[in-house]
Amino acid sequence: ETGVTQSPTHLIKTRGQQVTLRCSSQSGHNTVSWYQQALGQGPQFIFQYYREEENGRGNFPPRFSGLQFPNYSSELNVNALELDDSALYLCASSPLGAGGTDTQYFGPGTRLTVL
Amino acid sequence: GENVEQHPSTLSVQEGDSAVIKCTYSDSASNYFPWYKQELGKGPQLIIDIRSNVGEKKDQRIAVTLNKTAKHFSLHITETQPEDSAVYFCAAKKNTGFQKLVFGTGTRLLVSP
């Protein structure tokens, strides 16, 4: 069974640029959630995707957007990057619904640095 | 909104000692409480979780207790080993299809040989 994978592992961008981060969910998991973890802090919920639709969002502006694909993989897009967007971006998958549980399993994360 | 407080922020113990990390949550609608271990440069790893219909759960050297009345839950690690050294996060989630975990601020555990 393959766990949650994310790409790339590291990324450096400049202010104002756009970035796309990718996540492949664990086999059999249909729900993907994205979190932002600033240095020295706990992860903060960005949004959740289920059945290719966003069905829950945290306190993040619209320039944070996402997609989920039929194979349950997902993308996180961030437009107009700001210095404060520098963080570890984590993807978590869970087998929600159809008798599944809400336990979330995290990937290794993508470290984004905005200069 | 939900708030989760976690203490202590750092914890140093000798190998073989026990370690206890405590969390308090604010939203009485929360019913799922996982604990994650995060090593340097890695994503959080689920180590144990508990649901609100259970007061205690144990898995080998790790146990979690939940007091719903006081809105407290705690992680207990016995016979600590140097490889237990990491940052530990508690989290809470409401009983909805919405998967939002609210995390504590983390505890850095250092186990000295």
Coordinates of N, CA and C in Angstrom, one line a residue:
Chain A
E1 N 0.9 -1.2 0.0 CA 0.0 0.0 0.0 C 0.9 1.2 0.0
T2 N 0.6 2.2 -0.9 CA 1.4 3.4 -1.0 C 0.8 4.4 -0.2
G3 N 1.7 5.1 0.6 CA 1.2 6.2 1.4 C 1.0 7.5 0.6
V4 N 0.8 8.6 1.3 CA 0.5 9.9 0.7 C 1.9 10.4 0.2
T5 N 1.9 10.8 -1.0 CA 3.1 11.4 -1.6 C 2.8 12.8 -2.1
Q6 N 3.9 13.7 -2.0 CA 3.7 15.1 -2.4 C 4.9 15.5 -3.3
S7 N 4.7 16.4 -4.2 CA 5.8 16.9 -5.0 C 5.5 18.4 -5.3
P8 N 6.6 19.2 -5.5 CA 8.0 18.8 -5.2 C 8.3 18.8 -3.7
T9 N 9.5 18.4 -3.3 CA 9.8 18.4 -1.9 C 10.2 19.8 -1.4
H10 N 10.9 20.6 -2.3 CA 11.2 21.9 -2.0 C 11.0 22.8 -3.2
L11 N 10.7 24.1 -2.9 CA 10.4 25.1 -3.9 C 10.7 26.5 -3.5
I12 N 11.4 27.2 -4.4 CA 11.7 28.6 -4.1 C 11.0 29.5 -5.1
K13 N 10.3 30.5 -4.7 CA 9.6 31.4 -5.5 C 9.8 32.8 -5.1
T14 N 9.5 33.8 -5.9 CA 9.6 35.2 -5.5 C 8.1 35.8 -5.3
R15 N 8.1 36.9 -4.6 CA 6.8 37.5 -4.3 C 6.1 37.8 -5.6
G16 N 4.7 37.6 -5.6 CA 3.9 37.8 -6.8 C 3.8 36.7 -7.7
Q17 N 4.6 35.7 -7.6 CA 4.5 34.5 -8.5 C 3.4 33.6 -8.1
Q18 N 3.2 32.6 -8.9 CA 2.2 31.6 -8.6 C 2.8 30.2 -8.5
V19 N 2.2 29.3 -7.6 CA 2.8 28.0 -7.4 C 1.8 27.0 -7.4
T20 N 2.1 25.8 -7.9 CA 1.2 24.6 -7.8 C 1.9 23.5 -7.1
L21 N 1.3 22.9 -6.1 CA 1.8 21.8 -5.3 C 0.9 20.6 -5.6
R22 N 1.5 19.4 -5.6 CA 0.7 18.2 -5.9 C 0.7 17.2 -4.8
C23 N -0.3 16.4 -4.8 CA -0.5 15.4 -3.8 C -1.2 14.1 -4.3
S24 N -0.6 13.0 -4.1 CA -1.3 11.7 -4.4 C -1.8 11.1 -3.1
S25 N -3.1 10.8 -3.0 CA -3.6 10.3 -1.8 C -3.2 8.8 -1.6
Q26 N -3.4 8.3 -0.4 CA -3.1 6.9 -0.1 C -4.1 6.1 -0.8
S27 N -3.7 4.9 -1.2 CA -4.6 4.0 -2.0 C -5.9 3.8 -1.2
G28 N -7.1 4.0 -1.9 CA -8.4 3.8 -1.3 C -8.9 5.0 -0.6
H29 N -8.2 6.1 -0.5 CA -8.6 7.3 0.2 C -9.2 8.3 -0.8
N30 N -10.5 8.7 -0.5 CA -11.2 9.6 -1.4 C -11.2 11.1 -1.0
T31 N -10.7 11.4 0.1 CA -10.7 12.7 0.6 C -9.3 13.3 0.9
V32 N -9.1 14.5 0.4 CA -7.8 15.1 0.6 C -8.0 16.5 1.3
S33 N -7.1 16.7 2.3 CA -7.1 18.0 3.0 C -5.7 18.6 2.9
W34 N -5.7 19.9 2.8 CA -4.4 20.6 2.7 C -4.2 21.5 4.0
Y35 N -3.0 21.5 4.5 CA -2.7 22.3 5.7 C -1.4 23.1 5.4
Q36 N -1.3 24.2 6.0 CA -0.1 25.1 6.0 C 0.5 25.0 7.4
Q37 N 1.8 24.7 7.5 CA 2.5 24.7 8.7 C 3.7 25.7 8.7
A38 N 3.5 26.8 9.4 CA 4.6 27.8 9.5 C 5.7 27.2 10.5
L39 N 6.8 27.7 10.4 CA 7.9 27.2 11.2 C 7.6 27.3 12.7
G40 N 7.7 26.2 13.4 CA 7.5 26.2 14.9 C 6.1 26.3 15.3
Q41 N 5.2 26.0 14.4 CA 3.7 26.1 14.7 C 3.1 24.8 14.3
G42 N 1.8 24.6 14.7 CA 1.0 23.4 14.3 C 0.4 23.7 12.9
P43 N 0.1 22.6 12.2 CA -0.6 22.8 10.9 C -1.9 23.6 11.0
Q44 N -2.2 24.4 10.0 CA -3.4 25.2 9.9 C -4.2 24.6 8.7
F45 N -5.5 24.3 8.9 CA -6.3 23.8 7.8 C -6.6 24.8 6.7
I46 N -6.3 24.4 5.4 CA -6.6 25.3 4.3 C -8.0 25.0 3.7
F47 N -8.1 23.8 3.2 CA -9.4 23.3 2.7 C -9.3 21.8 2.5
Q48 N -10.5 21.2 2.2 CA -10.7 19.8 2.0 C -11.4 19.6 0.6
Y49 N -11.0 18.5 0.0 CA -11.7 18.1 -1.3 C -12.2 16.7 -1.2
Y50 N -13.5 16.6 -1.6 CA -14.2 15.3 -1.6 C -15.0 15.2 -2.9
R51 N -14.9 14.1 -3.6 CA -15.6 13.9 -4.9 C -15.4 15.1 -5.8
E52 N -14.1 15.5 -5.8 CA -13.6 16.6 -6.8 C -14.2 17.9 -6.5
E53 N -14.8 18.1 -5.3 CA -15.3 19.5 -4.9 C -14.7 19.9 -3.6
E54 N -14.5 21.2 -3.5 CA -14.1 21.7 -2.2 C -15.4 21.7 -1.3
N55 N -15.3 21.1 -0.1 CA -16.4 21.0 0.8 C -16.1 21.4 2.2
G56 N -15.1 22.3 2.3 CA -14.7 22.8 3.6 C -13.5 23.7 3.5
R57 N -13.5 24.8 4.1 CA -12.3 25.8 3.9 C -12.0 26.4 5.3
G58 N -10.7 26.6 5.5 CA -10.3 27.4 6.7 C -10.2 28.8 6.4
N59 N -9.5 29.6 7.3 CA -9.4 31.0 7.2 C -8.2 31.4 6.2
F60 N -8.4 31.1 5.0 CA -7.4 31.4 3.9 C -8.0 32.2 2.8
P61 N -7.3 33.2 2.2 CA -7.9 34.0 1.2 C -8.1 33.2 -0.1
P62 N -8.9 33.7 -1.1 CA -9.3 33.1 -2.3 C -8.1 32.8 -3.2
R63 N -6.9 33.5 -3.0 CA -5.8 33.2 -3.8 C -5.2 31.8 -3.5
F64 N -5.7 31.1 -2.5 CA -5.4 29.7 -2.3 C -6.6 28.9 -2.9
S65 N -6.3 28.1 -3.9 CA -7.3 27.3 -4.5 C -6.8 25.9 -4.8
G66 N -7.7 25.0 -5.1 CA -7.3 23.7 -5.3 C -8.1 22.9 -6.3
L67 N -7.7 21.7 -6.6 CA -8.4 20.8 -7.5 C -8.3 19.4 -6.9
Q68 N -9.3 18.6 -7.2 CA -9.1 17.1 -7.0 C -9.5 16.4 -8.2
F69 N -8.8 15.4 -8.6 CA -9.0 14.7 -9.8 C -9.7 13.4 -9.6
P70 N -10.2 12.7 -10.7 CA -11.0 11.5 -10.5 C -10.2 10.4 -9.8
N71 N -8.9 10.4 -9.9 CA -8.1 9.4 -9.2 C -7.8 9.8 -7.7
Y72 N -8.5 10.9 -7.3 CA -8.4 11.4 -5.9 C -7.1 12.2 -5.6
S73 N -6.2 12.3 -6.6 CA -5.0 13.2 -6.4 C -5.5 14.6 -6.3
S74 N -4.6 15.5 -5.9 CA -5.1 16.9 -5.7 C -3.9 17.9 -5.9
E75 N -4.3 19.1 -6.2 CA -3.4 20.2 -6.4 C -3.8 21.3 -5.5
L76 N -2.7 22.0 -5.0 CA -2.9 23.3 -4.3 C -2.3 24.4 -5.1
N77 N -3.0 25.4 -5.4 CA -2.5 26.5 -6.2 C -2.5 27.8 -5.3
V78 N -1.4 28.5 -5.3 CA -1.4 29.8 -4.6 C -0.9 30.9 -5.6
N79 N -1.8 31.9 -5.7 CA -1.5 33.0 -6.6 C -0.9 34.2 -5.8
A80 N -0.3 35.1 -6.5 CA 0.2 36.3 -5.9 C 1.0 36.0 -4.6
L81 N 2.0 35.2 -4.6 CA 2.7 34.8 -3.4 C 3.2 36.0 -2.6
E82 N 3.0 35.8 -1.3 CA 3.5 36.8 -0.3 C 4.6 36.1 0.5
L83 N 5.4 36.9 1.2 CA 6.5 36.4 2.0 C 6.0 35.5 3.1
D84 N 4.8 35.8 3.7 CA 4.2 35.0 4.7 C 3.7 33.6 4.3
D85 N 3.7 33.4 3.0 CA 3.3 32.1 2.4 C 4.4 31.1 2.6
S86 N 5.6 31.5 3.0 CA 6.7 30.6 3.2 C 6.3 29.6 4.4
A87 N 6.3 28.3 4.1 CA 5.8 27.4 5.0 C 6.0 26.0 4.5
L88 N 5.7 25.0 5.3 CA 5.6 23.6 4.9 C 4.1 23.3 4.6
Y89 N 3.8 22.9 3.3 CA 2.5 22.6 2.9 C 2.2 21.1 3.0
L90 N 1.3 20.7 3.8 CA 1.0 19.3 4.0 C -0.3 18.9 3.4
C91 N -0.3 17.7 2.8 CA -1.5 17.1 2.3 C -1.8 15.9 3.2
A92 N -3.1 15.7 3.4 CA -3.6 14.5 4.2 C -4.7 13.9 3.5
S93 N -4.7 12.5 3.5 CA -5.8 11.8 2.9 C -6.6 11.0 3.9
S94 N -7.8 10.7 3.6 CA -8.6 9.8 4.5 C -9.7 9.1 3.7
P95 N -10.1 8.0 4.2 CA -11.1 7.2 3.4 C -12.5 7.6 3.9
L96 N -12.9 8.8 3.8 CA -14.2 9.3 4.3 C -15.3 8.7 3.5
G97 N -16.4 8.4 4.3 CA -17.6 7.9 3.6 C -17.6 6.5 3.3
A98 N -18.7 5.9 2.9 CA -18.9 4.5 2.5 C -18.2 3.6 3.5
G99 N -18.5 3.8 4.7 CA -17.9 3.0 5.8 C -16.5 3.3 6.1
G100 N -15.9 4.3 5.5 CA -14.5 4.7 5.9 C -14.5 5.5 7.2
T101 N -13.3 5.8 7.6 CA -13.1 6.6 8.8 C -12.6 8.0 8.5
D102 N -12.5 8.9 9.5 CA -12.1 10.2 9.2 C -10.6 10.4 9.7
T103 N -9.9 9.3 9.9 CA -8.5 9.3 10.3 C -7.7 9.9 9.1
Q104 N -6.9 10.9 9.4 CA -6.1 11.5 8.3 C -4.6 11.1 8.4
Y105 N -4.1 10.8 7.2 CA -2.7 10.4 7.1 C -2.0 11.4 6.2
F106 N -0.9 11.9 6.8 CA -0.2 13.0 6.1 C 1.0 12.6 5.2
G107 N 1.2 13.4 4.2 CA 2.4 13.2 3.4 C 3.6 13.9 4.0
P108 N 4.7 13.9 3.3 CA 5.9 14.5 3.8 C 6.0 16.0 3.7
G109 N 5.1 16.5 2.9 CA 5.1 18.0 2.8 C 5.9 18.6 1.6
T110 N 5.6 19.8 1.3 CA 6.4 20.6 0.3 C 6.8 21.8 1.0
R111 N 8.1 22.1 1.1 CA 8.7 23.3 1.7 C 8.7 24.4 0.7
L112 N 7.9 25.4 0.9 CA 7.9 26.6 0.0 C 8.6 27.7 0.6
T113 N 9.5 28.3 -0.1 CA 10.2 29.5 0.4 C 9.9 30.6 -0.6
V114 N 9.3 31.8 -0.1 CA 9.0 32.9 -0.9 C 10.0 34.0 -0.6
L115 N 10.7 34.5 -1.6 CA 11.8 35.5 -1.4 C 11.3 36.9 -1.9
Chain B
G1 N -14.4 30.0 17.1 CA -14.0 28.7 16.6 C -13.3 27.9 17.6
E2 N -13.0 26.6 17.2 CA -12.3 25.7 18.1 C -10.8 26.2 18.3
N3 N -10.4 26.0 19.6 CA -9.1 26.3 20.0 C -8.5 25.2 20.8
V4 N -7.3 24.8 20.5 CA -6.6 23.7 21.2 C -5.3 24.2 21.8
E5 N -5.2 24.1 23.1 CA -4.0 24.5 23.9 C -3.2 23.3 24.3
Q6 N -1.9 23.4 24.2 CA -1.0 22.2 24.4 C 0.1 22.6 25.3
H7 N 0.4 21.8 26.3 CA 1.5 22.0 27.3 C 2.2 20.7 27.7
P8 N 3.5 20.7 28.0 CA 4.3 21.9 27.9 C 4.8 22.1 26.4
S9 N 5.5 23.2 26.1 CA 6.0 23.4 24.8 C 7.3 22.6 24.6
T10 N 8.1 22.4 25.7 CA 9.2 21.5 25.6 C 9.3 20.6 26.8
L11 N 9.8 19.4 26.6 CA 9.8 18.4 27.7 C 11.1 17.6 27.5
S12 N 11.9 17.6 28.5 CA 13.2 16.8 28.5 C 13.1 15.8 29.6
V13 N 13.3 14.5 29.2 CA 13.3 13.4 30.1 C 14.5 12.5 29.9
Q14 N 14.8 11.7 30.9 CA 15.9 10.7 30.7 C 15.3 9.4 30.1
E15 N 16.1 8.7 29.4 CA 15.6 7.4 28.8 C 15.1 6.5 29.9
G16 N 13.9 5.9 29.6 CA 13.2 5.1 30.6 C 12.2 5.8 31.4
D17 N 12.3 7.1 31.5 CA 11.2 7.8 32.2 C 9.9 7.9 31.4
S18 N 8.9 8.4 32.1 CA 7.6 8.6 31.4 C 7.5 10.0 31.0
A19 N 6.7 10.3 29.9 CA 6.4 11.7 29.5 C 4.9 11.8 29.3
V20 N 4.4 13.0 29.7 CA 3.0 13.3 29.6 C 2.9 14.7 29.0
I21 N 2.0 14.7 28.0 CA 1.7 15.9 27.3 C 0.2 16.2 27.4
K22 N -0.2 17.4 27.7 CA -1.6 17.7 27.9 C -2.2 18.7 27.0
C23 N -3.5 18.5 26.6 CA -4.2 19.4 25.7 C -5.6 19.7 26.2
T24 N -6.0 20.9 25.9 CA -7.3 21.3 26.3 C -8.0 21.9 25.0
Y25 N -9.3 21.5 24.8 CA -10.0 22.0 23.6 C -11.2 22.8 24.1
S26 N -11.7 23.6 23.2 CA -12.7 24.6 23.6 C -14.1 24.2 23.1
D27 N -14.2 23.5 22.0 CA -15.5 23.2 21.4 C -16.0 21.8 21.9
S28 N -17.1 21.9 22.6 CA -17.7 20.6 23.2 C -18.2 19.7 22.1
A29 N -18.4 20.2 20.9 CA -18.8 19.4 19.7 C -17.7 18.5 19.2
S30 N -16.5 18.7 19.6 CA -15.3 17.9 19.1 C -15.5 16.5 19.7
N31 N -15.2 15.5 18.8 CA -15.4 14.1 19.2 C -14.3 13.2 18.8
Y32 N -13.3 13.8 18.1 CA -12.1 12.9 17.6 C -10.8 13.6 17.9
F33 N -9.9 12.9 18.6 CA -8.7 13.5 19.1 C -7.5 12.7 18.7
P34 N -6.8 13.0 17.6 CA -5.6 12.3 17.3 C -4.3 12.9 17.8
W35 N -3.3 12.1 17.9 CA -1.9 12.6 18.3 C -1.0 12.3 17.1
Y36 N -0.2 13.3 16.8 CA 0.8 13.1 15.7 C 2.2 13.3 16.2
K37 N 3.2 12.6 15.7 CA 4.6 12.8 15.9 C 5.2 13.3 14.7
Q38 N 6.0 14.4 14.8 CA 6.6 14.9 13.6 C 8.1 15.0 13.9
E39 N 8.9 14.3 13.1 CA 10.3 14.4 13.1 C 10.8 15.4 12.1
L40 N 12.0 15.9 12.3 CA 12.6 17.0 11.6 C 12.5 16.7 10.1
G41 N 12.0 17.6 9.3 CA 11.9 17.4 7.9 C 10.9 16.4 7.3
K42 N 10.0 16.0 8.2 CA 9.0 15.0 7.8 C 7.6 15.5 8.1
G43 N 6.6 14.8 7.5 CA 5.2 15.2 7.8 C 4.8 14.5 9.1
P44 N 3.7 15.0 9.7 CA 3.1 14.4 10.9 C 2.7 12.9 10.7
Q45 N 3.1 12.1 11.7 CA 2.8 10.7 11.7 C 1.8 10.4 12.8
L46 N 0.6 9.8 12.4 CA -0.4 9.4 13.4 C 0.2 8.4 14.3
I47 N 0.1 8.6 15.7 CA 0.6 7.6 16.6 C -0.5 6.9 17.4
I48 N -1.6 7.7 17.7 CA -2.7 7.1 18.4 C -3.8 8.1 18.3
D49 N -5.1 7.6 18.4 CA -6.2 8.6 18.4 C -7.3 8.0 19.3
I50 N -8.2 8.9 19.7 CA -9.3 8.5 20.6 C -10.6 9.2 20.2
R51 N -11.7 8.5 20.4 CA -13.0 9.2 20.1 C -13.7 9.4 21.4
S52 N -14.7 10.2 21.3 CA -15.3 10.7 22.5 C -16.1 9.7 23.3
N53 N -16.4 8.5 22.7 CA -17.1 7.5 23.4 C -16.2 6.6 24.2
V54 N -14.9 6.9 24.2 CA -13.9 6.1 24.9 C -13.1 7.0 25.9
G55 N -12.8 6.6 27.1 CA -12.1 7.4 28.0 C -10.6 7.2 28.0
E56 N -10.1 6.0 27.5 CA -8.7 5.7 27.5 C -8.4 4.7 26.4
K57 N -7.3 4.8 25.8 CA -6.8 3.9 24.7 C -5.3 3.7 24.9
K58 N -4.9 2.5 24.7 CA -3.5 2.2 24.9 C -2.9 1.4 23.7
D59 N -1.7 1.7 23.3 CA -1.0 0.9 22.3 C 0.4 0.8 22.7
Q60 N 0.8 -0.3 23.2 CA 2.1 -0.6 23.7 C 2.6 0.4 24.7
R61 N 3.6 1.2 24.4 CA 4.1 2.2 25.4 C 3.3 3.5 25.4
I62 N 2.4 3.7 24.5 CA 1.7 4.9 24.3 C 0.2 4.8 24.8
A63 N -0.3 5.8 25.5 CA -1.7 5.8 25.9 C -2.2 7.2 25.8
V64 N -3.5 7.3 25.6 CA -4.2 8.5 25.5 C -5.4 8.5 26.4
T65 N -5.7 9.5 27.2 CA -6.8 9.6 28.1 C -7.6 10.8 27.7
L66 N -8.9 10.7 27.9 CA -9.9 11.8 27.5 C -10.8 12.1 28.6
N67 N -10.9 13.3 29.0 CA -11.9 13.8 30.0 C -12.8 14.8 29.3
K68 N -14.0 14.3 28.9 CA -14.9 15.1 28.1 C -15.5 16.3 28.9
T69 N -15.7 16.0 30.2 CA -16.3 17.0 31.1 C -15.4 18.2 31.2
A70 N -14.1 17.9 31.4 CA -13.1 19.0 31.6 C -12.5 19.4 30.2
K71 N -12.9 18.7 29.1 CA -12.3 19.0 27.8 C -10.8 18.9 27.8
H72 N -10.3 17.9 28.4 CA -8.9 17.6 28.5 C -8.6 16.3 27.8
F73 N -7.4 16.2 27.2 CA -6.9 14.9 26.8 C -5.4 14.9 26.8
S74 N -4.9 13.8 27.1 CA -3.4 13.7 27.4 C -2.8 12.5 26.7
L75 N -1.5 12.7 26.4 CA -0.7 11.6 25.8 C 0.3 11.1 26.8
H76 N 0.4 9.8 27.0 CA 1.3 9.3 28.0 C 2.3 8.3 27.2
I77 N 3.6 8.6 27.4 CA 4.6 7.7 26.8 C 5.4 7.1 28.0
T78 N 5.4 5.8 28.1 CA 6.2 5.1 29.1 C 7.5 4.6 28.5
E79 N 8.4 4.3 29.4 CA 9.7 3.7 29.1 C 10.3 4.5 27.8
T80 N 10.4 5.8 27.9 CA 10.8 6.5 26.7 C 12.2 6.1 26.2
Q81 N 12.4 6.2 24.9 CA 13.6 5.9 24.2 C 14.1 7.1 23.4
P82 N 15.4 7.2 23.1 CA 15.9 8.3 22.3 C 15.1 8.5 21.0
E83 N 14.7 7.5 20.4 CA 13.9 7.6 19.1 C 12.6 8.2 19.3
D84 N 12.1 8.4 20.6 CA 10.9 9.1 20.8 C 11.0 10.6 20.7
S85 N 12.3 11.0 20.6 CA 12.5 12.5 20.5 C 11.9 13.0 19.2
A86 N 11.1 14.0 19.3 CA 10.4 14.6 18.2 C 9.5 15.7 18.7
V87 N 8.7 16.3 17.8 CA 7.6 17.2 18.2 C 6.3 16.5 18.1
Y88 N 5.5 16.6 19.1 CA 4.2 15.9 19.2 C 3.1 17.0 19.2
F89 N 2.1 16.7 18.4 CA 1.0 17.6 18.2 C -0.3 16.8 18.6
C90 N -1.1 17.5 19.4 CA -2.5 17.0 19.6 C -3.4 17.8 18.6
A91 N -4.6 17.2 18.4 CA -5.6 17.9 17.5 C -7.0 17.4 17.9
A92 N -7.9 18.2 17.4 CA -9.3 17.9 17.7 C -10.2 18.2 16.5
K93 N -11.2 17.4 16.3 CA -12.1 17.5 15.2 C -13.6 17.3 15.6
K94 N -14.5 18.1 15.0 CA -15.9 17.9 15.2 C -16.4 16.7 14.4
N95 N -17.6 16.3 14.9 CA -18.3 15.1 14.2 C -19.1 15.6 13.0
T96 N -18.4 16.0 11.9 CA -19.0 16.4 10.7 C -18.3 15.7 9.5
G97 N -18.8 15.8 8.3 CA -18.0 15.3 7.2 C -16.8 16.2 6.9
F98 N -16.8 17.3 7.5 CA -15.7 18.3 7.3 C -14.5 17.8 8.0
Q99 N -13.4 17.7 7.3 CA -12.2 17.1 7.9 C -11.2 18.0 8.6
K100 N -11.7 19.2 9.0 CA -10.8 20.1 9.6 C -10.3 19.7 11.0
L101 N -9.0 19.4 11.1 CA -8.3 19.2 12.3 C -7.8 20.5 12.9
V102 N -8.0 20.8 14.1 CA -7.4 21.9 14.8 C -6.3 21.5 15.7
F103 N -5.1 21.9 15.4 CA -3.9 21.4 16.1 C -3.5 22.3 17.3
G104 N -2.9 21.7 18.2 CA -2.2 22.4 19.3 C -0.9 23.0 18.7
T105 N -0.2 23.6 19.6 CA 1.1 24.3 19.2 C 2.3 23.4 19.2
G106 N 2.2 22.2 19.7 CA 3.3 21.3 19.6 C 4.1 21.2 20.9
T107 N 4.6 20.0 21.2 CA 5.5 19.8 22.3 C 6.8 19.2 21.8
R108 N 7.9 19.8 22.0 CA 9.2 19.2 21.6 C 9.7 18.3 22.8
L109 N 9.7 17.0 22.5 CA 10.2 16.0 23.5 C 11.6 15.6 23.2
L110 N 12.5 15.7 24.2 CA 13.9 15.3 24.1 C 14.1 14.2 25.1
V111 N 14.5 13.1 24.6 CA 14.8 11.9 25.5 C 16.3 11.7 25.4
S112 N 16.9 11.9 26.6 CA 18.4 11.8 26.7 C 18.8 10.4 27.1
P113 N 19.9 9.9 26.5 CA 20.3 8.5 26.9 C 20.9 8.5 28.3

